[in-house]
Coordinates of C-alpha atoms in Angstrom, one line a residue:
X177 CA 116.4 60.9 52.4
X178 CA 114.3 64.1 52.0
X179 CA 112.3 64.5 49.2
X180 CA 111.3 68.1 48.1
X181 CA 107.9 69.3 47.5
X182 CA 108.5 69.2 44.0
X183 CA 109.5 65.6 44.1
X184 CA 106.9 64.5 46.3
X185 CA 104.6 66.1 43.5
X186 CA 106.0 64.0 40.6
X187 CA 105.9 60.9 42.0
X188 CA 102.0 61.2 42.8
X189 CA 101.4 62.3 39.5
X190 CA 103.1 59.1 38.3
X191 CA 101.6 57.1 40.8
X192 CA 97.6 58.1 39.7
X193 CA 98.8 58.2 35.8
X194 CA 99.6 54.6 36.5
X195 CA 96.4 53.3 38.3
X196 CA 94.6 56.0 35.7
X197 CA 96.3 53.2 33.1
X198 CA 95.6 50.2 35.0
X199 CA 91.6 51.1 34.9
X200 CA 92.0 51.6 31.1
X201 CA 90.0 48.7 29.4
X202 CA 89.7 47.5 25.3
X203 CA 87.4 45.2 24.8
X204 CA 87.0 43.3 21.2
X205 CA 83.1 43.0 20.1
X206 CA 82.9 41.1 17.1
X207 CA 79.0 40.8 14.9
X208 CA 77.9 40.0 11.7
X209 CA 75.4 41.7 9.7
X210 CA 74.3 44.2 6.6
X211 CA 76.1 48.2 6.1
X212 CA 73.2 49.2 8.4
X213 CA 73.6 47.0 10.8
X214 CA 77.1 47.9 11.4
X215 CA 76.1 51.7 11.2
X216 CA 74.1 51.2 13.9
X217 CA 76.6 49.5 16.5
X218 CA 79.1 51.7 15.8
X219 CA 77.4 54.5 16.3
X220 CA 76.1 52.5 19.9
X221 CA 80.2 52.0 20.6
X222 CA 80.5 55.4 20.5
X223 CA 78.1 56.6 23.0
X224 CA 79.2 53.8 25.2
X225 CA 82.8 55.2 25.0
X226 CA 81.8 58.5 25.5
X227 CA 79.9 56.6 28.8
X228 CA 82.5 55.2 29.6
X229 CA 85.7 57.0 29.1
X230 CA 87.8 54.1 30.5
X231 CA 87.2 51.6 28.2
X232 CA 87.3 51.4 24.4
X233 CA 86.0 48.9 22.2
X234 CA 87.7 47.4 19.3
X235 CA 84.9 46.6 16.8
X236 CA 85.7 43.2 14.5
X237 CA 82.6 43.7 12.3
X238 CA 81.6 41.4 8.5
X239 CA 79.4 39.7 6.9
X240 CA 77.4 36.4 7.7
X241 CA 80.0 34.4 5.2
X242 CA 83.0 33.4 6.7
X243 CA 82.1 34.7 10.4
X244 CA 81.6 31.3 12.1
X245 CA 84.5 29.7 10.4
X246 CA 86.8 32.2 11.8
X247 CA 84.6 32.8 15.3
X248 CA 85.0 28.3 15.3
X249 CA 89.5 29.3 15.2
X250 CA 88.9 31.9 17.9
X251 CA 87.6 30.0 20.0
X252 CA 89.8 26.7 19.7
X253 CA 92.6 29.1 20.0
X254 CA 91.3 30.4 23.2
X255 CA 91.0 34.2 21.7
X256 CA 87.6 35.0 20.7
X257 CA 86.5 38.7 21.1
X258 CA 85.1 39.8 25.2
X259 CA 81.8 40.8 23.3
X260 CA 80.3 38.7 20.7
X261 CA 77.0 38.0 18.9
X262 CA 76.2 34.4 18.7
X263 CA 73.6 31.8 17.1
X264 CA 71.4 30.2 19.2
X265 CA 72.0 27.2 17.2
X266 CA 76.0 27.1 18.1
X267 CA 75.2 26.0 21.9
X268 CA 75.4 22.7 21.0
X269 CA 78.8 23.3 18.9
X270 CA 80.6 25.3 21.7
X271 CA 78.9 25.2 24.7
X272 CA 77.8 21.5 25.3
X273 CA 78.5 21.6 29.1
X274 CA 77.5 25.5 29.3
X275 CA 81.3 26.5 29.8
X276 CA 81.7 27.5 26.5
X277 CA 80.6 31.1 27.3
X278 CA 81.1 33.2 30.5
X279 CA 77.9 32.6 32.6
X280 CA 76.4 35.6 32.6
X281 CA 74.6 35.0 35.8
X282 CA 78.3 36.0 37.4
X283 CA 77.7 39.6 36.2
X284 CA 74.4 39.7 37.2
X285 CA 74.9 42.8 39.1
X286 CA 76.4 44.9 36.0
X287 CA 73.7 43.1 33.2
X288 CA 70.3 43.6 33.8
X289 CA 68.6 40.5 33.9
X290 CA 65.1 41.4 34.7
X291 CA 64.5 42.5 31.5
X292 CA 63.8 38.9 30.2
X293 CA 61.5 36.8 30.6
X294 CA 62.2 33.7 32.3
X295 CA 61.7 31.3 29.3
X296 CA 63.9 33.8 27.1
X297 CA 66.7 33.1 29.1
X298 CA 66.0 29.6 29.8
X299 CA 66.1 28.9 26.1
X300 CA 69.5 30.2 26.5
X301 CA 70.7 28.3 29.8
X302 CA 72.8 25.0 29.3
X303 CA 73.9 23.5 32.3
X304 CA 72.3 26.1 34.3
X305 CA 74.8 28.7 33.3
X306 CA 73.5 31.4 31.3
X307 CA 76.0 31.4 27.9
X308 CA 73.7 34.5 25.9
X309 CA 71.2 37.7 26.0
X310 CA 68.4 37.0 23.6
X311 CA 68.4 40.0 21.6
X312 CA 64.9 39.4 20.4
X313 CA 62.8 35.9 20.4
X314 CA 61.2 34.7 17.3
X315 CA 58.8 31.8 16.0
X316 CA 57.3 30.9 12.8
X317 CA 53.7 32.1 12.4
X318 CA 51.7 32.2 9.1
X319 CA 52.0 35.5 6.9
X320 CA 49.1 35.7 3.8
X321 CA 49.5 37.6 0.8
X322 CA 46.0 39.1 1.5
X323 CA 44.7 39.9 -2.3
X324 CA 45.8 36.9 -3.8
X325 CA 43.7 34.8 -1.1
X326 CA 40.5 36.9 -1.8
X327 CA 40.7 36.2 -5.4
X328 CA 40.9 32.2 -4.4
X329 CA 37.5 33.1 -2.3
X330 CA 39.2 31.1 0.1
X331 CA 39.2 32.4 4.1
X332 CA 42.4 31.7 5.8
X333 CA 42.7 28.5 7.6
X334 CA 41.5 28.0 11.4
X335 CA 42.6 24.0 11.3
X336 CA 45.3 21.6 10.1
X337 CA 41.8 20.4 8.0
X338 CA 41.1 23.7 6.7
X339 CA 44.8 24.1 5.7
X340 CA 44.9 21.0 3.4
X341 CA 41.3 21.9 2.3
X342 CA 42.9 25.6 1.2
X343 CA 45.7 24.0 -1.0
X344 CA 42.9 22.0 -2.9
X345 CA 41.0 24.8 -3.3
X346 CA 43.9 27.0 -4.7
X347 CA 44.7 24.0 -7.2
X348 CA 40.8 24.3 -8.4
X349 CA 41.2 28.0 -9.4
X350 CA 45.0 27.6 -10.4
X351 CA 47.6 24.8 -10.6
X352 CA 50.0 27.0 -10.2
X353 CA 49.2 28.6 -7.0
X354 CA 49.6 27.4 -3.5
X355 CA 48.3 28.8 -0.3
X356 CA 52.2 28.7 1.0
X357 CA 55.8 28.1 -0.1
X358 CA 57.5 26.8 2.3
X359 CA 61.6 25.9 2.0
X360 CA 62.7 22.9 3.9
X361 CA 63.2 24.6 6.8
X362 CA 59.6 26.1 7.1
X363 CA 58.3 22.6 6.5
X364 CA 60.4 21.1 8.9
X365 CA 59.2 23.8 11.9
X366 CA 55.4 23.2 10.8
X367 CA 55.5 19.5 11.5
X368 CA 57.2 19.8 14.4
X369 CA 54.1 21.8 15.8
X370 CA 52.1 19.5 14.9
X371 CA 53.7 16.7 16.5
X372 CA 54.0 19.2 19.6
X373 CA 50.5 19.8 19.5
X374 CA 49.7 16.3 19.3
X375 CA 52.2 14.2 22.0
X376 CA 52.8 17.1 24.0
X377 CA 56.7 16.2 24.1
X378 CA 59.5 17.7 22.5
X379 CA 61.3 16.4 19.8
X380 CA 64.3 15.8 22.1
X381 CA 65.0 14.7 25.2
X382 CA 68.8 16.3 25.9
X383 CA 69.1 14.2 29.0
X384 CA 69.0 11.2 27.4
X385 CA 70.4 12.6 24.2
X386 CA 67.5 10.7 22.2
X387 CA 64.7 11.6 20.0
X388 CA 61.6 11.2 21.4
X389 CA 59.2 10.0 18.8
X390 CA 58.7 6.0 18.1
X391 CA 58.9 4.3 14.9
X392 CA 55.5 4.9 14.1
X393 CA 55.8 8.3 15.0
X394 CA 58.3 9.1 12.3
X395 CA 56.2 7.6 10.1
X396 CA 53.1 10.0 10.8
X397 CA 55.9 13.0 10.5
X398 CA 56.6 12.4 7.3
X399 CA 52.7 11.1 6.3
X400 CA 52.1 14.0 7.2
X401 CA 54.4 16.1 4.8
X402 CA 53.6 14.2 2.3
X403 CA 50.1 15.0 2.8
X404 CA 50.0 18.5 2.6
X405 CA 52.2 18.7 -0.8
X406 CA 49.6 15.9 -2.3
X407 CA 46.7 18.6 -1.2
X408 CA 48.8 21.4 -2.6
X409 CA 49.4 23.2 0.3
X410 CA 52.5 23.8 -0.7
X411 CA 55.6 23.2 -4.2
X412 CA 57.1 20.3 -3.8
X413 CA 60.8 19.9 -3.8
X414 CA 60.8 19.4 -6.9
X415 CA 58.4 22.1 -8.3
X416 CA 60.9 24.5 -6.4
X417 CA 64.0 23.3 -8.0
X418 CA 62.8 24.3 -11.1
X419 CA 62.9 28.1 -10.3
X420 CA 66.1 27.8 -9.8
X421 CA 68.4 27.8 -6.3
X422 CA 67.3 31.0 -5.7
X423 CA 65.9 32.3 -2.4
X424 CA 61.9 31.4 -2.6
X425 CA 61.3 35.0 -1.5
X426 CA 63.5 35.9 -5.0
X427 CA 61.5 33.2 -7.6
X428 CA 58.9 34.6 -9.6
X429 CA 56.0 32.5 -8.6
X430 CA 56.4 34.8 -5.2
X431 CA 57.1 38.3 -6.7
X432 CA 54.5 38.1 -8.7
X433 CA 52.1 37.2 -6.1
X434 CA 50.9 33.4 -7.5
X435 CA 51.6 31.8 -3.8
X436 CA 49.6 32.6 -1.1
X437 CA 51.7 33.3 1.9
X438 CA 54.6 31.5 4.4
X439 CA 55.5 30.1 7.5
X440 CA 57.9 32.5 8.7
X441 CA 59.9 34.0 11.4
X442 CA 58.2 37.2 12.2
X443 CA 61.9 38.9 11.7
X444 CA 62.2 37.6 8.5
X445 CA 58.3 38.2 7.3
X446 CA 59.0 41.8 6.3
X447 CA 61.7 40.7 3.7
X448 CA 58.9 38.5 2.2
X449 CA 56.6 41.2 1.8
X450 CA 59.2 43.8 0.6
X451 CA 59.9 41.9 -2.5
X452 CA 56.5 41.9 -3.3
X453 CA 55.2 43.8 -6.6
X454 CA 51.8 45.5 -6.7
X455 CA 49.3 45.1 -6.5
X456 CA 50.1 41.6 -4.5
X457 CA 52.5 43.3 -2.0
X458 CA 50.8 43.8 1.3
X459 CA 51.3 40.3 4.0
X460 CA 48.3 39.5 6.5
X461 CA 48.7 37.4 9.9
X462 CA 46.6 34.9 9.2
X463 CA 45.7 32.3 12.7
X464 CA 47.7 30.3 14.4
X465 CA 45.5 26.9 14.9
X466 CA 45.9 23.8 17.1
X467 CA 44.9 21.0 17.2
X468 CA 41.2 20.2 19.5
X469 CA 42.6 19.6 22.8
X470 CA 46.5 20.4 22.4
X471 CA 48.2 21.8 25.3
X472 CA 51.2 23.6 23.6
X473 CA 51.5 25.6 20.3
X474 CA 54.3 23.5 19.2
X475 CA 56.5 27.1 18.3
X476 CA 60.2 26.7 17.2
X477 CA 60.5 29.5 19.7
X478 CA 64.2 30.5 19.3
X479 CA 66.6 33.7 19.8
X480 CA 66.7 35.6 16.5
X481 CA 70.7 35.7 18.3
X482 CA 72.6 36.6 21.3
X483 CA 75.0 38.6 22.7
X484 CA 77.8 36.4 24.7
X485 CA 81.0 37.3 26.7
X486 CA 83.6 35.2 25.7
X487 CA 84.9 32.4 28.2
X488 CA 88.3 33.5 28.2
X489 CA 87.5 37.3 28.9
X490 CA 89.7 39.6 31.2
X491 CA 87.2 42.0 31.4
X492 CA 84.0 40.3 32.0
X493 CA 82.7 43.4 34.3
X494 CA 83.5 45.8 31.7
X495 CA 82.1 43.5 28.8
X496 CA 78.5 43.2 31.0
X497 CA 78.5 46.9 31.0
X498 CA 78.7 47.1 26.9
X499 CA 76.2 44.1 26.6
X500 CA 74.2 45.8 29.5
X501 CA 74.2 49.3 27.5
X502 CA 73.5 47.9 24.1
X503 CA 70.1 45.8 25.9
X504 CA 68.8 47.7 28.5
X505 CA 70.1 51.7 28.6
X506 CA 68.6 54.6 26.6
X507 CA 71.3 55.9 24.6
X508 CA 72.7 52.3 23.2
X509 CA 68.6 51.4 22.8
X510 CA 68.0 54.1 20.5
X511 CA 71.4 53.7 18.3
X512 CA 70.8 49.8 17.7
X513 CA 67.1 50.7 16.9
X514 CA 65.8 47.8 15.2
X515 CA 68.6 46.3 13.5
X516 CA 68.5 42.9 15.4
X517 CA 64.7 43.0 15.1
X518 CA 62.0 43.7 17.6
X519 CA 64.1 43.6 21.0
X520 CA 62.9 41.6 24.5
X521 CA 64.2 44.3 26.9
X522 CA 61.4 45.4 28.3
X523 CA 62.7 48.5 28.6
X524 CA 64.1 48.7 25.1
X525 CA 60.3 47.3 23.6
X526 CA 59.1 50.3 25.3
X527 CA 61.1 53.1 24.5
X528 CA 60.8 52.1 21.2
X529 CA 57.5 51.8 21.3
X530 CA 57.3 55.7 22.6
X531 CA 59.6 57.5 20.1
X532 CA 57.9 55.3 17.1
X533 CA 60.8 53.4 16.0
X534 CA 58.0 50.3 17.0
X535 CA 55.0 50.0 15.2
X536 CA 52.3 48.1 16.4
X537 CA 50.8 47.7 13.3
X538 CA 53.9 46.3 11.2
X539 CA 53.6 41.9 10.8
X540 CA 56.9 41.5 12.7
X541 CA 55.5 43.1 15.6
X542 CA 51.8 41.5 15.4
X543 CA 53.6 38.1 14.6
X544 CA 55.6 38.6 17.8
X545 CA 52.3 39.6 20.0
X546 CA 50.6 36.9 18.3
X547 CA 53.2 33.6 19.2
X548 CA 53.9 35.0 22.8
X549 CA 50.4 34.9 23.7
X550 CA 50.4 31.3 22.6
X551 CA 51.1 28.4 25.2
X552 CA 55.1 27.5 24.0
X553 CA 56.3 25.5 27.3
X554 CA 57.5 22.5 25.2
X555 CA 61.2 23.7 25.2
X556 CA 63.0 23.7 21.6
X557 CA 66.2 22.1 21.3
X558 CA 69.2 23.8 19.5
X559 CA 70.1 20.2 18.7
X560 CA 67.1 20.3 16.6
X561 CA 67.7 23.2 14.4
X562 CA 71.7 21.3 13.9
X563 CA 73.2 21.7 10.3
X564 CA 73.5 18.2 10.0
X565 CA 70.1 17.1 11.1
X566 CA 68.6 19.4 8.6
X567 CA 70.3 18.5 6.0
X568 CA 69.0 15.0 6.4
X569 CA 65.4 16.0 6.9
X570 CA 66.2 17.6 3.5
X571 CA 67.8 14.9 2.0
X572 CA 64.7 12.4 2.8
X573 CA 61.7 14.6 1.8
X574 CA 63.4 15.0 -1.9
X575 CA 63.4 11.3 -1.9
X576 CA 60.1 11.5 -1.0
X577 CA 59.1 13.9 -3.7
X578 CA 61.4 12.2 -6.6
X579 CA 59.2 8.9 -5.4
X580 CA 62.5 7.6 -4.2
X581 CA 61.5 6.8 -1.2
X582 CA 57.9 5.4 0.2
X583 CA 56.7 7.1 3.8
X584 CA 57.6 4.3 5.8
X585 CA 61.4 4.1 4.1
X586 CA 61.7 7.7 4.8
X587 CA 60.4 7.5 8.3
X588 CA 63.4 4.9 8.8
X589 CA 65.9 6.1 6.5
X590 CA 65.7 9.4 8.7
X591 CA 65.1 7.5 12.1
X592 CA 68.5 5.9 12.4
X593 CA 70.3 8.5 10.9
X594 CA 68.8 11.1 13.3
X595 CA 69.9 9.2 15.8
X596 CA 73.8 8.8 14.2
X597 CA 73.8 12.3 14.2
X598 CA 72.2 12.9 17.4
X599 CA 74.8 10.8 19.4
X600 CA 77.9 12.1 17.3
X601 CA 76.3 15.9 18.2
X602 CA 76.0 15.2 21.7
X603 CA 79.3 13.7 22.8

């Protein structure tokens, strides 16, 4: 039948609106964070949509409480976001094969992956399939309250000797004072250096899904921590508990400028010194030391987090563009600034770096130069940083400072129950 010009017209015009609609693309990017976290990101949504015309981005934005528990029914109902930022720690929860996240190595093309250095992205590999970006890489490094430590007439340690010898010199001038605080956390991180440093292994072997250290190795682990709070290196479980169950960078003791410094993620080391009152409030890198001879730093080199396209994803193209723009291109660089801390794009360190935004001379950013130039090939296990294991390592070193436990009992105590929750972890 003959179709008029007219006609003909109309059904083009159909035909592109509909293949106009079929390119259309919304993609759901869920984070946590603070007000200015999420001021940021939005504000890096709306210069990719103005990018990218095509697609539009559904932002699911909170705080840190309640966002795994509702990212863990997501994903067991198969519908977590296209875009989502992740803990480095949740591998092990999600992602035990690596098919938990899309492999970003499939989008390879649209996410620029040459930005990262290797071991970045290895320490975010399972399974050799790439499950996250690093946004930024930390590791703990020591950060000294610089006045307080020139009233002890004490110069910052350059050994694990030196260290122990610094607590008993604090204790000399004042009982009160300690050359660190560290939570159980920090203390956990600093004996695994040392034990790094020492065996040149890593804590855990994934392939075998064992620990690594014998018997008698637990035992120095734990001598060890028991050491350094006998020389006053650092409160005691127990000396903390009585400030309260308050944050240690909220108790008194460190506001007020009475302990000497931490062992701290360089991300986290400006908080420290922000809560600072004069005339204690200025933070120092202090030196990294090793032991004579070691071949690794020991670092609990992690991801501060990740960005991760979800497994069940339509769009994963689309979502490596908004991952790829948030990383790696000028305009999302500059609106997410440094609201995820001190980025690993190369090209997002140095644009930062030009317009200011970095400062060389700010702690996060000498912490960072300082553990990158250290030898960290010992990889760190996720596995190691798991809720349950570090609640145990918690558990034994208050029985250690309540005198319920000798060294030896702790060192077996946490032994087999390491390895309880090791195996249960890993299946």
């Amino acid at each position: 039948m003959f179709k008029t010009p007219g006609i003909i017209a109309s059904i083009l015009l159909l035909a592109t609106s509909g293949m106009a609609l079929a390119e259309d693309v919304e993609l759901r990017f869920s984070w946590w964070g603070g007000n200015s976290r999420h001021q940021a990101t939005l504000q890096a949504i709306k210069a990719f949509e103005q990018q990218y015309p095509n697609i539009k981005v559904q932002a699911e934005y909170a705080g840190w409480e309640g966002y795994l528990s509702r990212f863990t029914t997501q994903i067991a109902g198969g519908k977590e976001p296209d875009v989502i930022q992740t803990n480095w720690n949740w591998l092990p929860i999600f992602s035990k094969n690596g098919s938990g996240f899309y492999d970003l190595r499939q989008v390879a093309k649209t996410l620029d992956l040459t930005q990262y250095d290797p071991e970045s992205l290895n320490s975010v590999t399972v399974n050799n399939k790439l499950n996250g970006i690093p946004v930024a890489m930390t590791a703990r490094s020591f950060y000294y309250n610089k006045k307080l430590w020139e009233e002890m007439g004490v110069a910052y340690p350059q050994s694990w000797d030196e260290l122990k010898a610094a607590g008993i010199a604090f204790k000399a001038k004042n009982n009160n004072s300690y050359p660190l605080v560290l939570d159980y956390m920090e203390s956990l991180t600093l004996l695994h250096s040392y034990m790094a440093q020492k065996y040149n292994i890593p804590a855990i072997d994934e392939k075998t899904g064992k620990f690594n250290y014998t018997a008698a190795q637990w035992e120095e682990f734990f001598q060890l921590y028991k050491d350094l709070v006998d020389s006053h290196v650092f409160p005691s479980k127990r000396v903390l508990a009585s400030y309260g169950k308050a944050n240690t960078w909220e108790m008194k003791p460190w506001i007020n400028g009475a302990w000497g410094g931490v062992y701290m993620w360089n991300t986290n080391a400006t908080m420290y010194e922000n809560s600072l009152q004069p005339p204690y409030n200025k933070l120092e890198l202090g030196p990294f030391f090793m032991l004579p001879g070691a071949k690794d730093a020991g670092l609990f080199f992690k991801p501060t987090m990740m960005f991760s396209i979800g497994r069940t994803t339509k769009h994963p193209e689309e979502a490596a563009l908004l991952v790829n723009f948030l990383m790696n291109e000028p305009e999302g660089i500059k609106a997410m600034g440094l609201e995820r801390g001190v980025p690993i794009s190369d090209k997002a360190y140095q644009q930062l770096l030009q317009d200011g935004t970095i400062q060389e001379s700010s702690i996060a950013v000498a912490g960072l130069k300082s553990f990158m130039a250290l030898p960290h090939n010992i990889p760190t296990s996720p596995y190691f940083d798991y809720p349950q294991f570090v609640s145990l390592y918690h558990e034994t070193i208050q029985k250690i400072d309540q005198g319920d436990f000798t060294v030896k009992e702790a060192a077996s105590f946490f032994a087999k129950n390491a390895e309880r929750i090791l195996k249960r972890a890993m299946k």
